[in-house]
Amino acid sequence: MKAVLRLNLVVALVFLFALLVTVYGMLQQATKDITREVSAGVSFTHQLLSAAVTDEELLKNLLDGETRHVHLSIVDNTQLSSNDQPPHHSDEVPEWFFNMIPGLDHIEEKQYFRYLSDGRALRLQADTSDEVEEVWESVQSVLVLFTLSALLSNLAIYIGVRHGVKPVTDFLNALKDIEKGRFTARLDHYSIREINDLSEHFNAMALALENAEQDNARLTHELMRLQEKERAHLARELHDDLGQYLTGIRAQAYLIKASANNPDMVSAVGEQITVNCDAMHVSFKQLIRKLHPVILEQLGLLDAIRTLVETWSQSHHIKVDLHFPESLISLSDENNTHIYRIIQEALNNIARHAQASLVDLTLKEESDSLKLIVSDNGIGADCSKGSGLGLRSMQERARCMQGTLNFKQLAEGGSMVSMEIPVIEVEEV
């Protein structure tokens, strides 16, 4: 059952309970009022009959006229002891309603007799019909009033709740759209300030999810393109460099085999094979270094960074000022790789975009965090929106270390990349 129907049912039950309590109170009060009114009417009529028994004209008027709260009739001697009471109930009041009023039978049982000169008697009997009819009309009015009030209240609740539940329904439908991946779902503007604030926050969340989905799709495309580019680069490296050396060594091996009787030729070709093997080894090490920074495992993070910076500075003719601690807390291999790659990417971005002549690289350890700052004096790069794949990859690496990475352009020129990660020491085995 929907909430609005349950609420309507509760309201209807409350009105019904209130109606029953009110009717019960009216019936209890009706007994007192009827007893008081009928007793007063019977007493007055009884006094009036004291004069009417000797005045036939007055008696005739009393018998022919209408009297409230009493019923007058002339009976003979055979009916004086009779307990049969003629029904005096009004036709407009149902019999069951008479039975609901307590004490009516006791009131109507009371009879008074005044004997006439001809031997007959004038019977005076209490009549509650008029009073019960008034109570019945009052109960009907209360019943109509309660019914109309209950209907109007339920109608108002139904309209109000439907109007109030509409934003909740819209919110649930929008959440279902978000759950299905339709991040274009938006909520309307609402007149209630609190609900409208919720709507604005939801729309902001949906917009952020939509932008994130678009960024993820674009970055996925970029990663796939970069993957293919890296594969093509590796293929060229293997083919143009290592492949050429292998082809040369193969040819030289055949030459040695063909010149077995010529020691000088064998010696010269062997020397050339040695040179080619050394060159192939160097190319192979360079290729391995591009794929994975093996130097991290050999030297550690600080010395690996110093070697990277020295090589980069010599290649691009850009001075780098290093501000490193003498020692660094032991980090996991994964975190060391992330920090190394972030510095490498930051230096490569400076070389490609900044046109800088000086780079300041600071790595400092605080009580519970490790901070990295890479700044330059160049012209800066418009990466404030994080649209670059390089900056996005640095941010993702920082997130993997439960840290944050920010990029900003400096007012005095140049740009700065700052990262802060929590320090989690790794025990050496």
Coordinates of C-alpha atoms in Angstrom, one line a residue:
M1 CA 0.0 0.0 0.0
K2 CA 1.3 3.4 -0.9
A3 CA 2.2 5.9 1.8
V4 CA -0.6 8.3 0.8
L5 CA -3.2 5.5 1.1
R6 CA -1.9 4.4 4.5
L7 CA -2.0 8.0 5.7
N8 CA -5.6 8.3 4.4
L9 CA -6.6 5.1 6.2
V10 CA -5.0 6.3 9.5
V11 CA -6.9 9.7 9.2
A12 CA -10.1 7.9 8.5
L13 CA -9.7 5.6 11.5
V14 CA -8.9 8.6 13.7
F15 CA -12.1 10.4 12.5
L16 CA -14.1 7.2 13.0
F17 CA -12.8 6.8 16.6
A18 CA -13.5 10.5 17.3
L19 CA -17.0 10.0 15.8
L20 CA -17.7 7.0 18.0
V21 CA -16.5 8.8 21.2
T22 CA -18.6 11.9 20.3
V23 CA -21.7 9.8 19.6
Y24 CA -21.2 7.9 22.8
G25 CA -20.9 11.1 24.8
M26 CA -24.0 12.5 23.1
L27 CA -26.0 9.4 24.0
Q28 CA -24.9 9.5 27.6
Q29 CA -25.8 13.2 27.7
A30 CA -29.1 12.5 26.0
T31 CA -30.2 10.1 28.8
K32 CA -29.7 12.9 31.3
D33 CA -31.4 15.5 29.2
I34 CA -34.4 13.3 28.3
T35 CA -34.8 12.3 31.9
R36 CA -34.8 15.9 33.0
E37 CA -37.1 17.2 30.3
V38 CA -39.6 14.4 30.5
S39 CA -39.7 14.5 34.3
A40 CA -40.4 18.2 34.1
G41 CA -43.2 17.7 31.5
V42 CA -44.8 14.9 33.4
S43 CA -44.8 16.9 36.6
F44 CA -46.3 19.9 34.9
T45 CA -49.0 17.9 33.1
H46 CA -49.8 16.0 36.4
Q47 CA -50.5 19.3 38.1
L48 CA -52.6 20.5 35.2
L49 CA -54.7 17.3 35.3
S50 CA -55.6 18.0 38.9
A51 CA -57.8 20.9 37.6
A52 CA -58.8 19.1 34.4
V53 CA -60.6 16.2 36.1
T54 CA -63.3 18.5 37.3
D55 CA -63.5 20.6 34.1
E56 CA -64.7 18.6 31.1
E57 CA -63.9 21.3 28.6
L58 CA -60.3 21.6 29.8
L59 CA -59.9 17.8 29.9
K60 CA -61.2 17.6 26.3
N61 CA -58.7 20.2 25.2
L62 CA -55.9 18.3 26.9
L63 CA -56.9 15.1 25.2
D64 CA -57.3 16.6 21.8
G65 CA -54.3 18.8 21.9
E66 CA -50.6 18.0 21.4
T67 CA -48.5 17.6 24.5
R68 CA -44.7 17.2 24.7
H69 CA -43.0 14.6 26.8
V70 CA -46.3 13.0 27.9
H71 CA -49.0 10.8 26.4
L72 CA -52.5 11.1 27.7
S73 CA -55.3 8.5 27.2
I74 CA -58.5 7.4 28.9
V75 CA -58.7 3.8 30.0
D76 CA -61.4 1.7 31.6
N77 CA -61.0 -0.5 34.7
T78 CA -59.8 -3.5 32.8
Q79 CA -56.7 -1.6 31.6
L80 CA -55.7 -0.1 34.9
S81 CA -53.5 -3.0 35.8
S82 CA -52.3 -3.7 32.3
N83 CA -48.5 -3.3 31.6
D84 CA -49.0 -3.0 27.9
Q85 CA -47.6 0.3 26.7
P86 CA -48.6 1.6 23.4
P87 CA -45.6 2.5 21.2
H88 CA -44.9 6.2 21.2
H89 CA -41.7 6.2 19.1
S90 CA -41.4 8.6 16.2
D91 CA -41.5 7.2 12.7
E92 CA -38.5 9.4 11.8
V93 CA -36.2 7.8 14.3
P94 CA -35.1 4.1 13.7
E95 CA -36.0 1.7 16.4
W96 CA -32.4 0.7 16.9
F97 CA -31.5 4.2 17.8
F98 CA -34.1 4.2 20.6
N99 CA -32.5 1.0 21.9
M100 CA -29.0 2.6 21.9
I101 CA -30.1 5.3 24.4
P102 CA -29.8 3.8 27.9
G103 CA -32.6 4.2 30.4
L104 CA -35.5 5.0 28.0
D105 CA -37.4 1.9 29.0
H106 CA -37.3 2.9 32.6
I107 CA -38.5 6.4 31.8
E108 CA -41.4 5.1 29.7
E109 CA -42.5 2.6 32.2
K110 CA -43.7 5.3 34.6
Q111 CA -47.5 5.8 34.5
Y112 CA -49.8 8.0 36.5
F113 CA -53.6 7.6 36.7
R114 CA -56.3 10.2 37.6
Y115 CA -59.7 8.7 38.1
L116 CA -62.8 10.3 36.5
S117 CA -66.3 10.5 37.9
D118 CA -67.6 7.8 35.5
G119 CA -65.3 5.1 36.8
R120 CA -62.7 5.4 34.0
A121 CA -59.2 6.7 34.6
L122 CA -57.0 9.2 32.8
R123 CA -53.5 7.6 32.2
L124 CA -50.5 9.9 32.1
Q125 CA -47.4 8.2 30.5
A126 CA -44.0 9.6 29.8
D127 CA -43.2 10.1 26.1
T128 CA -39.6 10.4 25.0
S129 CA -40.2 10.6 21.3
D130 CA -39.7 14.3 20.8
E131 CA -36.4 14.4 22.8
V132 CA -35.1 11.3 21.1
E133 CA -35.9 12.8 17.7
E134 CA -33.9 15.9 18.6
V135 CA -31.0 13.7 19.7
W136 CA -31.3 11.8 16.4
E137 CA -31.1 15.0 14.4
S138 CA -28.1 16.1 16.4
V139 CA -26.4 12.7 15.8
Q140 CA -27.2 13.0 12.1
S141 CA -25.7 16.5 11.9
V142 CA -22.5 15.3 13.7
L143 CA -22.3 12.3 11.4
V144 CA -22.5 14.5 8.3
L145 CA -20.0 16.9 9.8
F146 CA -17.5 14.2 10.6
T147 CA -18.0 12.5 7.2
L148 CA -17.4 15.8 5.3
S149 CA -14.4 16.7 7.6
A150 CA -12.9 13.2 7.0
L151 CA -13.4 13.4 3.2
L152 CA -12.0 17.0 3.0
S153 CA -9.0 16.1 5.3
N154 CA -8.2 13.0 3.2
L155 CA -8.5 14.9 0.0
A156 CA -6.2 17.6 1.3
I157 CA -3.8 15.0 2.6
Y158 CA -3.9 13.2 -0.7
I159 CA -3.2 16.3 -2.7
G160 CA -0.6 17.6 -0.3
V161 CA 1.2 14.2 0.0
R162 CA 1.1 13.6 -3.8
H163 CA 2.6 17.1 -4.3
G164 CA 5.2 16.5 -1.6
V165 CA 6.0 13.0 -2.8
K166 CA 6.5 14.1 -6.4
P167 CA 10.1 15.4 -5.7
V168 CA 10.9 12.0 -4.0
T169 CA 9.5 10.1 -7.0
D170 CA 11.5 12.3 -9.4
F171 CA 14.6 11.8 -7.3
L172 CA 14.1 8.0 -7.3
N173 CA 13.6 7.9 -11.1
A174 CA 16.7 10.0 -11.6
L175 CA 18.7 7.7 -9.3
K176 CA 17.5 4.7 -11.4
D177 CA 18.7 6.6 -14.6
I178 CA 22.1 7.2 -12.9
E179 CA 22.2 3.5 -11.9
K180 CA 21.7 2.5 -15.5
G181 CA 24.5 4.8 -16.6
R182 CA 22.3 7.6 -18.0
F183 CA 24.2 10.5 -16.4
T184 CA 22.2 13.1 -18.3
A185 CA 19.4 12.7 -15.8
R186 CA 18.4 16.0 -14.1
L187 CA 15.9 17.2 -11.5
D188 CA 13.6 20.2 -12.0
H189 CA 13.4 23.3 -9.9
Y190 CA 11.1 23.0 -6.9
S191 CA 9.3 25.7 -4.8
I192 CA 10.4 24.2 -1.5
R193 CA 13.9 25.5 -0.7
E194 CA 15.2 22.4 1.0
I195 CA 14.0 20.1 -1.8
N196 CA 15.4 22.6 -4.4
D197 CA 18.8 22.5 -2.6
L198 CA 18.7 18.7 -2.8
S199 CA 17.8 19.0 -6.5
E200 CA 20.7 21.3 -7.2
H201 CA 23.2 19.0 -5.4
F202 CA 21.9 16.0 -7.3
N203 CA 22.2 17.9 -10.6
A204 CA 25.8 18.9 -9.7
M205 CA 26.6 15.3 -8.9
A206 CA 25.0 14.0 -12.2
L207 CA 27.0 16.7 -14.1
A208 CA 30.2 15.6 -12.4
L209 CA 29.5 11.9 -13.2
E210 CA 28.7 12.9 -16.8
N211 CA 31.9 14.8 -17.1
A212 CA 33.9 12.0 -15.5
E213 CA 32.3 9.5 -17.9
Q214 CA 33.3 11.7 -20.8
D215 CA 36.8 12.1 -19.4
N216 CA 37.1 8.4 -18.9
A217 CA 36.0 7.7 -22.5
R218 CA 38.4 10.2 -23.8
L219 CA 41.2 9.0 -21.6
T220 CA 40.5 5.4 -22.6
H221 CA 40.7 6.4 -26.2
E222 CA 44.0 8.2 -25.5
L223 CA 45.4 5.2 -23.6
M224 CA 44.5 2.9 -26.4
R225 CA 46.1 5.3 -28.9
L226 CA 49.2 5.6 -26.6
Q227 CA 49.3 1.8 -26.2
E228 CA 49.4 1.4 -30.0
K229 CA 52.0 4.2 -30.2
E230 CA 54.2 2.4 -27.6
R231 CA 53.8 -0.9 -29.4
A232 CA 54.8 0.8 -32.7
H233 CA 57.8 2.4 -31.1
L234 CA 58.9 -0.9 -29.6
A235 CA 58.4 -2.6 -32.9
R236 CA 60.6 0.1 -34.6
E237 CA 63.2 -0.2 -31.8
L238 CA 63.4 -4.0 -32.1
H239 CA 63.4 -3.9 -35.9
D240 CA 65.7 -0.9 -36.6
D241 CA 68.1 -1.3 -33.7
L242 CA 68.3 -4.8 -32.3
G243 CA 67.1 -6.4 -35.5
Q244 CA 69.8 -4.8 -37.5
Y245 CA 72.5 -5.9 -35.0
L246 CA 71.1 -9.5 -35.0
T247 CA 71.1 -9.5 -38.8
G248 CA 74.7 -8.2 -38.9
I249 CA 75.9 -10.8 -36.3
R250 CA 74.1 -13.5 -38.3
A251 CA 75.9 -12.4 -41.5
Q252 CA 79.2 -12.2 -39.6
A253 CA 78.8 -15.7 -38.3
Y254 CA 78.4 -17.0 -41.8
L255 CA 81.5 -15.1 -42.8
I256 CA 83.5 -16.7 -40.0
K257 CA 82.3 -20.1 -41.1
A258 CA 83.3 -19.3 -44.7
S259 CA 86.7 -17.9 -43.6
A260 CA 87.7 -20.7 -41.3
N261 CA 91.1 -21.1 -43.1
N262 CA 91.7 -17.3 -42.8
P263 CA 92.7 -16.5 -39.2
D264 CA 93.0 -12.8 -39.8
M265 CA 89.5 -12.6 -41.3
V266 CA 88.1 -14.6 -38.4
S267 CA 89.8 -12.3 -35.8
A268 CA 88.5 -9.1 -37.5
V269 CA 85.0 -10.4 -37.9
G270 CA 85.0 -11.7 -34.3
E271 CA 86.0 -8.3 -33.1
Q272 CA 83.2 -6.7 -35.0
I273 CA 80.7 -9.2 -33.5
T274 CA 81.9 -8.2 -30.1
V275 CA 81.3 -4.5 -30.9
N276 CA 77.9 -5.3 -32.2
C277 CA 77.0 -7.3 -29.1
D278 CA 78.1 -4.4 -26.9
A279 CA 76.0 -2.0 -28.9
M280 CA 73.0 -4.3 -28.8
H281 CA 73.4 -4.7 -25.0
V282 CA 73.4 -0.9 -24.6
S283 CA 70.3 -0.6 -26.7
F284 CA 68.6 -3.4 -24.8
K285 CA 69.3 -1.7 -21.5
Q286 CA 67.9 1.6 -22.8
L287 CA 64.8 -0.2 -23.9
I288 CA 64.4 -2.0 -20.6
R289 CA 64.9 1.4 -18.7
K290 CA 62.1 2.9 -20.8
L291 CA 59.8 0.0 -19.9
H292 CA 60.6 -0.2 -16.2
P293 CA 62.9 1.9 -14.0
V294 CA 65.2 -1.0 -12.9
I295 CA 67.5 1.7 -11.4
L296 CA 65.0 2.0 -8.5
E297 CA 65.8 -1.5 -7.4
Q298 CA 69.5 -1.0 -7.7
L299 CA 70.0 2.5 -6.2
G300 CA 66.8 3.3 -4.2
L301 CA 64.4 6.1 -4.7
L302 CA 66.6 9.2 -3.9
D303 CA 69.6 8.1 -5.9
A304 CA 67.3 7.0 -8.8
I305 CA 65.7 10.4 -8.9
R306 CA 69.2 12.1 -8.8
T307 CA 70.3 10.0 -11.7
L308 CA 67.1 10.7 -13.6
V309 CA 67.4 14.5 -13.0
E310 CA 71.1 14.5 -14.0
T311 CA 70.4 12.7 -17.2
W312 CA 67.4 14.9 -18.0
S313 CA 69.3 18.1 -17.2
Q314 CA 72.1 17.1 -19.5
S315 CA 69.8 16.2 -22.3
H316 CA 67.7 19.4 -22.2
H317 CA 70.3 21.8 -20.9
I318 CA 68.0 22.9 -18.1
K319 CA 69.4 23.5 -14.6
V320 CA 67.7 21.6 -11.8
D321 CA 68.0 22.5 -8.1
L322 CA 67.4 19.5 -5.8
H323 CA 66.2 19.8 -2.3
F324 CA 66.3 16.3 -0.9
P325 CA 66.5 14.9 2.7
E326 CA 69.6 12.8 3.5
S327 CA 67.4 9.8 3.9
L328 CA 63.9 8.8 3.3
I329 CA 61.4 6.6 5.0
S330 CA 61.2 3.1 3.4
L331 CA 58.2 3.0 1.0
S332 CA 56.7 0.2 -1.0
D333 CA 58.1 -0.6 -4.4
E334 CA 54.8 0.4 -6.0
N335 CA 54.9 3.9 -4.3
N336 CA 58.6 4.3 -5.3
T337 CA 57.6 3.6 -8.9
H338 CA 54.7 6.1 -8.7
I339 CA 56.9 8.9 -7.3
Y340 CA 59.6 8.2 -9.8
R341 CA 57.1 8.3 -12.7
I342 CA 55.4 11.5 -11.4
I343 CA 58.8 13.3 -11.3
Q344 CA 59.7 11.9 -14.8
E345 CA 56.4 13.1 -16.3
A346 CA 56.7 16.5 -14.6
L347 CA 60.2 17.0 -16.1
N348 CA 59.0 15.8 -19.5
N349 CA 56.1 18.3 -19.4
I350 CA 58.5 21.1 -18.6
A351 CA 60.8 20.1 -21.4
R352 CA 57.9 20.1 -23.9
H353 CA 55.8 23.1 -22.8
A354 CA 57.5 25.4 -20.3
Q355 CA 60.5 26.8 -22.1
A356 CA 62.2 27.1 -18.7
S357 CA 65.8 27.5 -17.8
L358 CA 65.5 26.5 -14.1
V359 CA 63.6 23.8 -12.3
D360 CA 63.3 23.5 -8.5
L361 CA 62.6 20.0 -7.3
T362 CA 61.8 19.6 -3.6
L363 CA 61.0 16.3 -1.7
K364 CA 60.5 16.6 2.0
E365 CA 59.1 14.4 4.7
E366 CA 56.9 15.7 7.4
S367 CA 55.4 13.9 10.5
D368 CA 52.7 12.0 8.6
S369 CA 53.1 12.9 5.0
L370 CA 55.5 13.1 2.1
K371 CA 55.5 16.3 -0.1
L372 CA 56.8 16.7 -3.6
I373 CA 57.1 20.1 -5.4
V374 CA 58.3 20.6 -8.9
S375 CA 58.3 24.2 -10.1
D376 CA 59.9 26.0 -13.1
N377 CA 60.5 29.6 -14.3
G378 CA 59.0 29.1 -17.8
I379 CA 55.9 30.3 -19.4
G380 CA 53.6 27.7 -17.9
A381 CA 51.1 25.4 -19.6
D382 CA 47.3 25.5 -19.6
C383 CA 46.7 22.3 -17.8
S384 CA 44.4 23.8 -15.1
K385 CA 41.5 21.7 -16.2
G386 CA 43.5 18.4 -16.0
S387 CA 42.8 17.7 -19.7
G388 CA 46.3 16.5 -20.4
L389 CA 46.9 12.7 -20.3
G390 CA 50.2 13.3 -18.6
L391 CA 48.7 15.4 -15.8
R392 CA 45.8 13.0 -15.4
S393 CA 48.1 10.0 -15.1
M394 CA 50.1 11.9 -12.4
Q395 CA 46.9 12.6 -10.5
E396 CA 45.8 8.9 -10.8
R397 CA 49.2 7.8 -9.5
A398 CA 48.8 10.2 -6.5
R399 CA 45.3 8.8 -5.9
C400 CA 46.7 5.3 -5.9
M401 CA 49.0 6.4 -3.0
Q402 CA 45.9 7.9 -1.2
G403 CA 47.3 11.4 -1.9
T404 CA 46.5 14.4 -4.0
L405 CA 48.3 16.2 -6.8
N406 CA 47.6 19.7 -8.0
F407 CA 48.8 21.9 -10.8
K408 CA 48.8 25.6 -10.9
Q409 CA 50.4 28.5 -12.8
L410 CA 52.6 30.8 -10.7
A411 CA 51.9 34.5 -10.6
E412 CA 55.6 35.3 -11.2
G413 CA 55.7 33.0 -14.2
G414 CA 56.1 29.3 -14.7
S415 CA 54.1 26.5 -13.2
M416 CA 54.2 24.2 -10.2
V417 CA 53.1 20.6 -9.5
S418 CA 52.6 19.8 -5.9
M419 CA 51.8 16.4 -4.4
E420 CA 51.2 15.2 -0.9
I421 CA 50.8 11.6 0.2
P422 CA 50.4 9.9 3.6
V423 CA 53.5 8.1 4.8
I424 CA 53.1 4.4 5.4
E425 CA 56.4 2.8 6.3
V426 CA 57.2 -0.6 4.9
E427 CA 59.2 -2.9 7.1
E428 CA 62.2 -4.4 5.3
V429 CA 62.2 -8.2 5.3

